[in-house]
mmCIF file of C-alpha atoms in Angstrom:
data_model
loop_
_atom_site.group_PDB
_atom_site.id
_atom_site.type_symbol
_atom_site.label_atom_id
_atom_site.label_comp_id
_atom_site.label_asym_id
_atom_site.label_seq_id
_atom_site.Cartn_x
_atom_site.Cartn_y
_atom_site.Cartn_z
ATOM 1 C CA MET A 22 50.910 26.124 122.539
ATOM 2 C CA ASP A 23 47.672 28.353 123.165
ATOM 3 C CA LYS A 24 45.473 28.808 120.456
ATOM 4 C CA LYS A 25 43.964 32.296 120.043
ATOM 5 C CA PRO A 26 40.035 31.803 119.468
ATOM 6 C CA THR A 27 38.773 32.885 115.994
ATOM 7 C CA LEU A 28 35.388 33.663 114.443
ATOM 8 C CA PHE A 29 36.101 30.600 112.289
ATOM 9 C CA GLY A 30 38.741 28.380 111.415
ATOM 10 C CA LEU A 31 39.028 28.337 107.743
ATOM 11 C CA GLN A 32 40.759 26.334 105.478
ATOM 12 C CA GLY A 33 40.887 25.571 101.902
ATOM 13 C CA LEU A 34 38.910 26.882 99.110
ATOM 14 C CA LYS A 35 36.072 28.056 101.273
ATOM 15 C CA ARG A 36 38.801 30.191 103.067
ATOM 16 C CA ARG A 37 40.214 31.739 99.573
ATOM 17 C CA VAL A 38 36.603 32.355 98.044
ATOM 18 C CA ILE A 39 35.878 34.408 101.342
ATOM 19 C CA TYR A 40 39.228 35.881 101.532
ATOM 20 C CA VAL A 41 39.225 36.973 97.944
ATOM 21 C CA THR A 42 35.705 38.246 98.128
ATOM 22 C CA LEU A 43 36.240 40.304 100.980
ATOM 23 C CA TYR A 44 39.503 41.778 99.552
ATOM 24 C CA GLU A 45 38.152 42.629 96.470
ATOM 25 C CA LEU A 46 34.921 44.497 97.139
ATOM 26 C CA ILE A 47 36.963 46.842 99.571
ATOM 27 C CA ALA A 48 39.517 47.000 96.877
ATOM 28 C CA ILE A 49 36.790 48.299 93.976
ATOM 29 C CA VAL A 50 35.512 50.693 96.209
ATOM 30 C CA ALA A 51 38.784 51.997 97.096
ATOM 31 C CA ALA A 52 40.407 52.037 93.673
ATOM 32 C CA THR A 53 37.214 53.650 92.254
ATOM 33 C CA ALA A 54 37.712 56.404 94.339
ATOM 34 C CA GLY A 55 41.367 56.938 94.119
ATOM 35 C CA LEU A 56 41.414 56.570 90.641
ATOM 36 C CA ALA A 57 38.534 59.005 90.651
ATOM 37 C CA LEU A 58 40.818 61.752 92.380
ATOM 38 C CA LEU A 59 44.035 60.980 90.631
ATOM 39 C CA THR A 60 42.206 61.429 87.107
ATOM 40 C CA GLY A 61 39.990 63.901 87.921
ATOM 41 C CA GLN A 62 37.517 61.690 85.882
ATOM 42 C CA GLY A 63 33.815 60.348 87.182
ATOM 43 C CA ALA A 64 33.621 57.433 89.365
ATOM 44 C CA GLY A 65 31.815 55.476 86.557
ATOM 45 C CA HIS A 66 34.972 55.695 84.291
ATOM 46 C CA SER A 67 37.148 54.715 87.426
ATOM 47 C CA GLY A 68 34.888 52.089 88.273
ATOM 48 C CA VAL A 69 35.020 50.393 85.201
ATOM 49 C CA VAL A 70 38.931 50.096 85.298
ATOM 50 C CA ALA A 71 38.817 49.442 89.074
ATOM 51 C CA ALA A 72 36.639 46.382 88.378
ATOM 52 C CA ALA A 73 38.894 45.313 85.655
ATOM 53 C CA ALA A 74 41.711 45.352 87.895
ATOM 54 C CA SER A 75 39.965 43.625 90.630
ATOM 55 C CA VAL A 76 39.459 40.419 88.144
ATOM 56 C CA ILE A 77 43.400 40.780 87.279
ATOM 57 C CA ALA A 78 44.093 40.952 90.980
ATOM 58 C CA ILE A 79 41.581 37.769 91.655
ATOM 59 C CA VAL A 80 43.629 35.802 89.316
ATOM 60 C CA TRP A 81 47.002 36.870 90.385
ATOM 61 C CA ASN A 82 45.773 36.333 94.377
ATOM 62 C CA ILE A 83 44.802 32.523 93.290
ATOM 63 C CA VAL A 84 48.474 32.218 91.789
ATOM 64 C CA PHE A 85 50.294 33.911 94.011
ATOM 65 C CA ASN A 86 49.109 32.933 97.328
ATOM 66 C CA TRP A 87 49.111 29.483 96.153
ATOM 67 C CA ALA A 88 52.739 29.532 95.564
ATOM 68 C CA PHE A 89 53.147 31.575 98.493
ATOM 69 C CA GLU A 90 51.641 28.948 100.755
ATOM 70 C CA ARG A 91 53.291 25.940 99.056
ATOM 71 C CA TRP A 92 56.715 27.814 99.839
ATOM 72 C CA GLU A 93 55.426 28.724 103.343
ATOM 73 C CA SER A 94 54.671 25.060 103.947
ATOM 74 C CA ARG A 95 58.091 24.154 103.593
ATOM 75 C CA GLN A 96 59.670 26.682 106.014
ATOM 76 C CA PRO A 97 60.875 25.399 109.105
ATOM 77 C CA VAL A 98 59.515 28.347 111.291
ATOM 78 C CA ARG A 99 55.595 28.403 111.270
ATOM 79 C CA GLY A 100 53.345 31.547 111.460
ATOM 80 C CA ARG A 101 53.483 34.953 110.019
ATOM 81 C CA SER A 102 56.022 37.161 111.144
ATOM 82 C CA VAL A 103 56.125 40.734 110.333
ATOM 83 C CA ALA A 104 58.853 40.213 107.809
ATOM 84 C CA ARG A 105 56.985 37.094 106.150
ATOM 85 C CA ARG A 106 53.727 39.528 106.207
ATOM 86 C CA VAL A 107 55.748 42.066 104.480
ATOM 87 C CA ALA A 108 57.365 40.176 102.092
ATOM 88 C CA HIS A 109 53.804 38.606 101.313
ATOM 89 C CA ALA A 110 52.711 42.315 100.555
ATOM 90 C CA ILE A 111 55.638 43.391 98.331
ATOM 91 C CA GLY A 112 55.188 40.074 96.204
ATOM 92 C CA PHE A 113 51.766 40.347 95.516
ATOM 93 C CA GLU A 114 51.426 44.169 94.872
ATOM 94 C CA GLY A 115 55.048 43.835 93.190
ATOM 95 C CA GLY A 116 52.983 41.275 90.558
ATOM 96 C CA LEU A 117 49.964 43.690 90.102
ATOM 97 C CA VAL A 118 52.454 46.832 88.897
ATOM 98 C CA PHE A 119 53.541 44.730 85.577
ATOM 99 C CA THR A 120 49.773 44.368 84.399
ATOM 100 C CA LEU A 121 47.915 47.190 86.065
ATOM 101 C CA VAL A 122 50.158 50.109 85.047
ATOM 102 C CA PRO A 123 49.898 49.167 80.827
ATOM 103 C CA LEU A 124 45.947 48.693 81.736
ATOM 104 C CA PHE A 125 45.604 51.930 83.333
ATOM 105 C CA ALA A 126 47.638 53.590 80.634
ATOM 106 C CA TRP A 127 45.673 52.531 78.288
ATOM 107 C CA TRP A 128 42.555 53.512 79.824
ATOM 108 C CA PHE A 129 43.235 57.007 80.954
ATOM 109 C CA GLY A 130 45.144 57.746 77.764
ATOM 110 C CA ILE A 131 48.508 58.276 79.263
ATOM 111 C CA SER A 132 52.242 57.203 79.003
ATOM 112 C CA LEU A 133 53.150 53.967 80.882
ATOM 113 C CA TRP A 134 55.632 56.654 82.860
ATOM 114 C CA HIS A 135 52.265 58.630 83.976
ATOM 115 C CA ALA A 136 50.404 55.769 84.601
ATOM 116 C CA PHE A 137 53.144 54.590 86.945
ATOM 117 C CA VAL A 138 53.616 57.748 88.515
ATOM 118 C CA MET A 139 49.730 57.993 88.854
ATOM 119 C CA ASP A 140 49.748 54.240 90.422
ATOM 120 C CA LEU A 141 52.203 55.055 93.100
ATOM 121 C CA GLY A 142 49.675 56.369 95.399
ATOM 122 C CA LEU A 143 47.525 53.432 94.959
ATOM 123 C CA ILE A 144 50.592 50.624 95.099
ATOM 124 C CA VAL A 145 51.354 52.470 98.382
ATOM 125 C CA PHE A 146 47.753 52.239 99.809
ATOM 126 C CA PHE A 147 47.261 48.858 98.586
ATOM 127 C CA LEU A 148 50.744 47.813 100.249
ATOM 128 C CA CYS A 149 49.489 48.816 103.517
ATOM 129 C CA TYR A 150 46.009 47.378 103.036
ATOM 130 C CA THR A 151 47.524 44.239 102.132
ATOM 131 C CA PHE A 152 49.344 43.817 104.969
ATOM 132 C CA VAL A 153 46.500 45.233 107.550
ATOM 133 C CA PHE A 154 43.825 42.805 105.489
ATOM 134 C CA ASN A 155 45.711 39.790 106.118
ATOM 135 C CA TRP A 156 46.704 40.541 109.523
ATOM 136 C CA VAL A 157 43.026 41.146 110.471
ATOM 137 C CA PHE A 158 41.684 38.101 108.194
ATOM 138 C CA ASP A 159 44.050 35.841 109.923
ATOM 139 C CA HIS A 160 43.303 37.114 113.432
ATOM 140 C CA LEU A 161 39.449 36.800 112.645
ATOM 141 C CA PHE A 162 39.714 33.448 110.494
ATOM 142 C CA GLY A 163 42.862 31.919 111.766
ATOM 143 C CA LEU A 164 45.989 30.987 110.160
ATOM 144 C CA PRO A 165 45.926 28.852 107.241
ATOM 145 C CA ALA A 166 47.364 25.353 107.412
ATOM 146 C CA SER A 167 50.662 26.755 105.804
ATOM 147 C CA ALA A 168 51.306 28.806 108.439
ATOM 148 C CA ALA A 169 50.008 27.056 111.415
ATOM 149 C CA GLY A 170 51.650 23.542 110.484
ATOM 150 C CA VAL A 171 48.572 21.160 110.418
ATOM 151 C CA PRO A 172 47.962 19.170 107.134
ATOM 152 C CA ALA A 173 45.447 21.098 104.869
#
């Protein structure tokens, strides 16, 4: 089996810290811009809720990826297929909806339904962003041990 060269062969805690930091920095910038456009409010107001959403997403990221990689390490087929990447992105983003929609409703003073409708654009963006980010991250930094079939 040929191993593709990567920039770094990151595993464990170091991998997770770099992953979360890069992911969330890009996400805060994108969410601030998107929320400001969707609500007509300034970047300062939208940036506060984007940063709060980032903290929630970091905690969810740690919990979700720990569970996903635990499940993944027990699968007979190794690697990350498109189907597995899609399942990962949907699971991660789906979990965020349950916490972020109420936060957006409260922060922007709108109903849960309106917050959900407003959040649809962000959901679609983040589904695509999560998928692409994970793919690029894995290509640059290598697969985690859970997907590569090696001990962590």
